[in-house]
Short mmCIF file of C-alpha atoms in Angstrom, two decimals:
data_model
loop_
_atom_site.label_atom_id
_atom_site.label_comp_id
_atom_site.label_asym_id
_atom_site.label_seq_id
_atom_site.Cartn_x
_atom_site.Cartn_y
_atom_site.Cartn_z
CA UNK W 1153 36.60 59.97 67.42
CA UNK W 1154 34.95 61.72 70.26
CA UNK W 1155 36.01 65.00 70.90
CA UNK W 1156 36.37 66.21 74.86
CA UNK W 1157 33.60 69.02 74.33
CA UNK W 1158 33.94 69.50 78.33
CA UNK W 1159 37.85 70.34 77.62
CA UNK W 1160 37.12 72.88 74.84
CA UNK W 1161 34.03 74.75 76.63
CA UNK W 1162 36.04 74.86 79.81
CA UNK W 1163 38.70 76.21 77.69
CA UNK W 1164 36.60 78.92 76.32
CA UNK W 1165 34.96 80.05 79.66
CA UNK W 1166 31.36 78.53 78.70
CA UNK W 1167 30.04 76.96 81.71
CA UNK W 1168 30.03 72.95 82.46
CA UNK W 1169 27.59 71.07 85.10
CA UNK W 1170 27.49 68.04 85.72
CA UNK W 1171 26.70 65.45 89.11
CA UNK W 1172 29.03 64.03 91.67
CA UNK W 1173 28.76 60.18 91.99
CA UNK W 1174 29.91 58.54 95.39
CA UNK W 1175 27.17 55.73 95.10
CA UNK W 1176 29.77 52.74 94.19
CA UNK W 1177 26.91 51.34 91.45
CA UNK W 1178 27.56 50.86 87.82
CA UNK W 1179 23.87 50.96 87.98
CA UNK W 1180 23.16 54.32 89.28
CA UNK W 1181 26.24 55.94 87.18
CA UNK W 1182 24.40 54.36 83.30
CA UNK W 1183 21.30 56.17 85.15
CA UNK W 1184 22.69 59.57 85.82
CA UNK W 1185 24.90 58.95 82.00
CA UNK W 1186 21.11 59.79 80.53
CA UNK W 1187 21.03 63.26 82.31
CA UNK W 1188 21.49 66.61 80.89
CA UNK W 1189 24.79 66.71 82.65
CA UNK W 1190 27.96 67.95 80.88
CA UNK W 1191 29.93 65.38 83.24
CA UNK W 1192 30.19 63.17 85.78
CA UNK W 1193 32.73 62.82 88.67
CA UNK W 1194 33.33 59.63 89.74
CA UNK W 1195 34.63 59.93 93.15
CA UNK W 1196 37.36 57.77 94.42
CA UNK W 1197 38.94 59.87 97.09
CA UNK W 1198 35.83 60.07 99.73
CA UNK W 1199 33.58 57.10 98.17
CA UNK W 1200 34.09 53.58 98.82
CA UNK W 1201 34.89 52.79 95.52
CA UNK W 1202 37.58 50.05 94.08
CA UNK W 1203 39.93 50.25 91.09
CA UNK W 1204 37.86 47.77 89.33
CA UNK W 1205 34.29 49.45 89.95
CA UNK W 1206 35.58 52.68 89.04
CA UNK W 1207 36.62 51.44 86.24
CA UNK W 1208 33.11 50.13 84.69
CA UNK W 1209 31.68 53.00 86.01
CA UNK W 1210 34.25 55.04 83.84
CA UNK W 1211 33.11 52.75 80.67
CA UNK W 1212 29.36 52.81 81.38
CA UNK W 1213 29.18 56.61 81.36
CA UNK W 1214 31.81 56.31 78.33
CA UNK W 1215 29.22 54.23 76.22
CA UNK W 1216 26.24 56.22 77.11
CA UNK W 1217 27.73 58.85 74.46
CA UNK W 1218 26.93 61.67 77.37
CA UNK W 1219 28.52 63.44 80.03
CA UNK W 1220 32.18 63.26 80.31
CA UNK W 1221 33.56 60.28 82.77
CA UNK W 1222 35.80 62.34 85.35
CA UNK W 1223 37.41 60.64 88.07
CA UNK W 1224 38.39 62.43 91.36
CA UNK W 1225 41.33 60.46 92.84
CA UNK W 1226 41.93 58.44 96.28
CA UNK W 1227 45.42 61.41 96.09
CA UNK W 1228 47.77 62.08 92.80
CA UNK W 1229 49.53 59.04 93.33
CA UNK W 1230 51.24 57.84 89.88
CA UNK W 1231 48.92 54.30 90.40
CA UNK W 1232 45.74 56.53 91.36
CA UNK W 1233 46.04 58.74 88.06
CA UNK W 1234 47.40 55.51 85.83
CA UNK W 1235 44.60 53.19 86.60
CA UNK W 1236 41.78 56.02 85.86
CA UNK W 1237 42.97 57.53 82.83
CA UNK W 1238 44.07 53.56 81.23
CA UNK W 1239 40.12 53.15 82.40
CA UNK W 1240 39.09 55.68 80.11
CA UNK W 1241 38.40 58.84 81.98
CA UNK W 1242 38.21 62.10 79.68
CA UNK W 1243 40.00 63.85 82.96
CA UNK W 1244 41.49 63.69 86.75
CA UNK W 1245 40.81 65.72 89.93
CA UNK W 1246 44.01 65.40 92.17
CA UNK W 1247 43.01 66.17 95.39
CA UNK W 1248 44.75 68.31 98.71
CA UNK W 1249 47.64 69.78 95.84
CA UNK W 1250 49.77 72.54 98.00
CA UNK W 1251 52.80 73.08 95.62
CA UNK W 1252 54.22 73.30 92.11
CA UNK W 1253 56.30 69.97 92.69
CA UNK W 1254 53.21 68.35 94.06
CA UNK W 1255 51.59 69.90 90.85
CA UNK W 1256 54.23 68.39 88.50
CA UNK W 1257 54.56 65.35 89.51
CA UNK W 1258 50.63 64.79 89.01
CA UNK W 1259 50.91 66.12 85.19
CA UNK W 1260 53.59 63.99 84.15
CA UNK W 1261 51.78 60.77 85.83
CA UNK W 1262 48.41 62.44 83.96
CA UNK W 1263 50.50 63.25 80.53
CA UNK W 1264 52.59 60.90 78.10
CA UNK W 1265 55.97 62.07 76.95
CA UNK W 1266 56.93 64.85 75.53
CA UNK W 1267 54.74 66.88 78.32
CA UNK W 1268 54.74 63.86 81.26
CA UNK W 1269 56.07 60.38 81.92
CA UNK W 1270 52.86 58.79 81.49
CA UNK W 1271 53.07 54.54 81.07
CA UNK W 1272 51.32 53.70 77.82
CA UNK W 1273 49.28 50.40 77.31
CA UNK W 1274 45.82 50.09 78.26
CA UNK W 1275 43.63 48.62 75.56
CA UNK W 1276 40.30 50.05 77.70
CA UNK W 1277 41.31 54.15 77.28
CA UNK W 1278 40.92 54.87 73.53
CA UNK W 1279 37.48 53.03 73.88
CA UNK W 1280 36.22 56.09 75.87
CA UNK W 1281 37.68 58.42 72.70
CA UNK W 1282 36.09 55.65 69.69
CA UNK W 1283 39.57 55.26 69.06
CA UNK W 1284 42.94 52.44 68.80
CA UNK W 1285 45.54 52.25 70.67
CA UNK W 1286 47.88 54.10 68.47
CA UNK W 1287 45.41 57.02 68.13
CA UNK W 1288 44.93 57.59 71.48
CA UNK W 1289 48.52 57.75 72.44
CA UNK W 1290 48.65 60.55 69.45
CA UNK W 1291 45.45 62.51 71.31
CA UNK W 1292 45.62 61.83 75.24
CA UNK W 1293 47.85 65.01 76.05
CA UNK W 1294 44.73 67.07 73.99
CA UNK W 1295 41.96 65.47 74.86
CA UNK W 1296 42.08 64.81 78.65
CA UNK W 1297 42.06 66.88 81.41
CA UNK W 1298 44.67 66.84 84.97
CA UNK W 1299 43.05 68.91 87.18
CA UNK W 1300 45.01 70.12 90.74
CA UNK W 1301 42.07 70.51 93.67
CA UNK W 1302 43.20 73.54 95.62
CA UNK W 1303 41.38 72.64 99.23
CA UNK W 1304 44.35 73.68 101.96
CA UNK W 1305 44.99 77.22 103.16
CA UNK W 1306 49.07 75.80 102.73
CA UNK W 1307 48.06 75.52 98.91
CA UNK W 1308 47.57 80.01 98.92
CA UNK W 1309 50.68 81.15 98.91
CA UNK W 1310 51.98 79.01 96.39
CA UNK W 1311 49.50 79.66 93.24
CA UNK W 1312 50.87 81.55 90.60
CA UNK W 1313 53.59 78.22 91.11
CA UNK W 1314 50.93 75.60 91.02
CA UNK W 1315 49.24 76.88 88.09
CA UNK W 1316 52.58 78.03 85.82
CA UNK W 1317 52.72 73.83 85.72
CA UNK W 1318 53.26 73.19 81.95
CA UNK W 1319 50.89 70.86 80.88
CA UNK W 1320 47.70 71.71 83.66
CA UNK W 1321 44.11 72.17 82.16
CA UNK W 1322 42.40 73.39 85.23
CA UNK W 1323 41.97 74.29 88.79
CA UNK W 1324 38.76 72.56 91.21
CA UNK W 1325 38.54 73.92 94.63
CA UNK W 1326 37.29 72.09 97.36
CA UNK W 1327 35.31 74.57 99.54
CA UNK W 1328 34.74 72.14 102.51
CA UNK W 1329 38.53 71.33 103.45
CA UNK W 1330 39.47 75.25 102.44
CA UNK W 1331 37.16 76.15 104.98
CA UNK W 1332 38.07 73.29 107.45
CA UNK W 1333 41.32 74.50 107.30
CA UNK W 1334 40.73 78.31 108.33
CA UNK W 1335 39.04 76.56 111.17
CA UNK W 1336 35.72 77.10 110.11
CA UNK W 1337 32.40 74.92 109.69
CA UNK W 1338 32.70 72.19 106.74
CA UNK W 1339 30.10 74.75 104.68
CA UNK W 1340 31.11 74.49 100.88
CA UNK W 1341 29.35 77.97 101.07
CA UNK W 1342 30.25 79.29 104.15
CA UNK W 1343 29.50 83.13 104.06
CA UNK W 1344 33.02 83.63 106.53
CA UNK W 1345 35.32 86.55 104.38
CA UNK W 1346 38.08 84.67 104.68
CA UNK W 1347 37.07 81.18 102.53
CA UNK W 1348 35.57 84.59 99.93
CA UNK W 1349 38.90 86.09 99.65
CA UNK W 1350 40.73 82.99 99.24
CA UNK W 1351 37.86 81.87 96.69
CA UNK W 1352 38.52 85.41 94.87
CA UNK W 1353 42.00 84.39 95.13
CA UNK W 1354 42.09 81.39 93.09
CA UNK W 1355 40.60 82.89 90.60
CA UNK W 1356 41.87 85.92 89.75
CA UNK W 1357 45.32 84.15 89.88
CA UNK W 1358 43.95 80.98 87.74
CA UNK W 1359 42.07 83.68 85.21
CA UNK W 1360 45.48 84.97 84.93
CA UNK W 1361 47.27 82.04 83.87
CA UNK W 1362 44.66 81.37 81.55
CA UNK W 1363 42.89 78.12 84.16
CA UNK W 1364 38.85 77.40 84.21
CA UNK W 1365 38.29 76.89 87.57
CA UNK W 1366 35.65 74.86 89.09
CA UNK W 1367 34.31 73.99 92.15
CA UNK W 1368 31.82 71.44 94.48
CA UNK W 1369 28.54 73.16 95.09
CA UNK W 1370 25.62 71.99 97.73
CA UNK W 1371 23.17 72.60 96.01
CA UNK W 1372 21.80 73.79 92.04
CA UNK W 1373 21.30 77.38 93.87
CA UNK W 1374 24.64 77.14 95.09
CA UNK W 1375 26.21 76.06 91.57
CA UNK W 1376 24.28 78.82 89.65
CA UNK W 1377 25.61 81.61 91.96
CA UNK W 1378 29.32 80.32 91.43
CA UNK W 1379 29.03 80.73 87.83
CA UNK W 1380 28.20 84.16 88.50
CA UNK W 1381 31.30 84.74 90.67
CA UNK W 1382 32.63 83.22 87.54
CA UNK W 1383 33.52 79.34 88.03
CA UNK W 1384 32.58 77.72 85.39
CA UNK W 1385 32.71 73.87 86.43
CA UNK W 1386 30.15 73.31 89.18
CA UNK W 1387 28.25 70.25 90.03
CA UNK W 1388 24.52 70.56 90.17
CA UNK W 1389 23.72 67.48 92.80
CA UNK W 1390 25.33 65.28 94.31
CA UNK W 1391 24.07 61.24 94.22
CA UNK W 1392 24.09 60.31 97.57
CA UNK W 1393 22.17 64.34 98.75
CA UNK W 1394 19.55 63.56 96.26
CA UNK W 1395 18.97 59.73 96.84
CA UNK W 1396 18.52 60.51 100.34
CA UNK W 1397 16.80 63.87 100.20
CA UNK W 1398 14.54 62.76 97.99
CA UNK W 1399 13.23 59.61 100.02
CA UNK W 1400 13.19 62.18 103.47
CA UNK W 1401 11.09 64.37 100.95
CA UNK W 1402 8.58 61.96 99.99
CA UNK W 1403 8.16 60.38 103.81
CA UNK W 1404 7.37 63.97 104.83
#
């Protein structure tokens, strides 16, 4: 069996990186599988990415024997969170989460009984794990990760609910629509004090209830001065920045 290293490191407050994949390409994801990433997000919420790509995408960073396959959902939608974990994804990101019911309906569509209402029967999730059917069902709740994203302003005043959710691993915050919603410029790192106290907020209140917190970073500066502020899930690059930052670089 594979064992969820991400899960356990997050768990012990040891930092994680990994890259954010948007490029819909089963391709590009078994090249970025042979990185020194930690993980790898496979976005579905922003990206224009299908159930069924996702899915092999899921399975080709699975069988690389690498980074974790994360999936960032379309919304925390029972179908959303059903078809990525039964793909095979070590963990979900539920995006725009603003309250503990919001919260808990998410973990029991992300957690089989006793903890959630989770539907059991994919034949494609244990592969991810190296393990059956019946073994999976007996490590799922352990070994994956539900994730709320905490990217609203509404989402504030409503933490220490969100994260007392029985049954939620972690906490990603989505800088961009935090700061969108203060009514400031889409800047994952904009320097404004109010997206820095609700930043500070998040996690002093998710370090409380015992939460790793991550969050989307620009840039590998960006990302290294997070983990100092003391994140400890950050992405390093993002697919799409470096595909076409790269090919601007090499024209100049």
């Amino acid at each position: 069996m594979r064992e969820n290293t991400v899960k356990q490191r997050m768990r012990r407050g040891e930092p994680v990186r990994g890259v954010w994949l948007a490029l819909p390409s089963v391709e590009s994801a078994r090249l970025m599988a042979r990185t020194p990433a930690d993980w790898l997000v496979v976005d579905v919420e922003h990206a224009p990415l299908g159930a069924e790509t996702m899915t092999r995408m899921v399975a080709a960073i699975a069988d690389s024997g690498g980074p974790a396959p994360l999936v960032r959902l379309a919304n925390a939608g029972v179908e959303n969170v059903k078809r990525a974990l039964d793909a095979g994804a070590w963990g979900v990101i539920a995006p725009m989460i603003n309250t503990r019911a919001e919260a808990e309906a998410f973990v029991a569509a992300a957690k089989f009984p006793p903890v959630g209402q989770r539907s059991f029967g994919s034949a494609w999730a244990g592969l991810a794990f190296d393990v059956d059917m019946p073994d999976y069902l007996r490590i799922a709740n352990e070994q994956t990760i539900a994730m709320v994203q905490i990217e609203n302003r509404a989402a504030l005043d409503h933490l220490d609910e969100i994260f007392d959710v029985p049954g939620l691993d972690g906490v990603f915050v989505g800088p961009v629509d935090l700061a969108i919603s203060f009514g400031l410029a889409p800047d994952p790192e904009n320097p404004d004090p109010r997206l820095r106290r609700a930043l500070d907020e998040i996690l002093r209140v998710a370090t409380a209830a015992g939460l790793p917190v991550g969050i989307y970073c620009s840039s590998a500066e960006a990302a290294a001065e997070r983990l100092q502020q003391g994140f400890v899930m950050v992405n390093v690059a993002t697919d799409v920045a470096v595909l076409s930052q790269g090919v601007r670089a090499r024209f100049a």
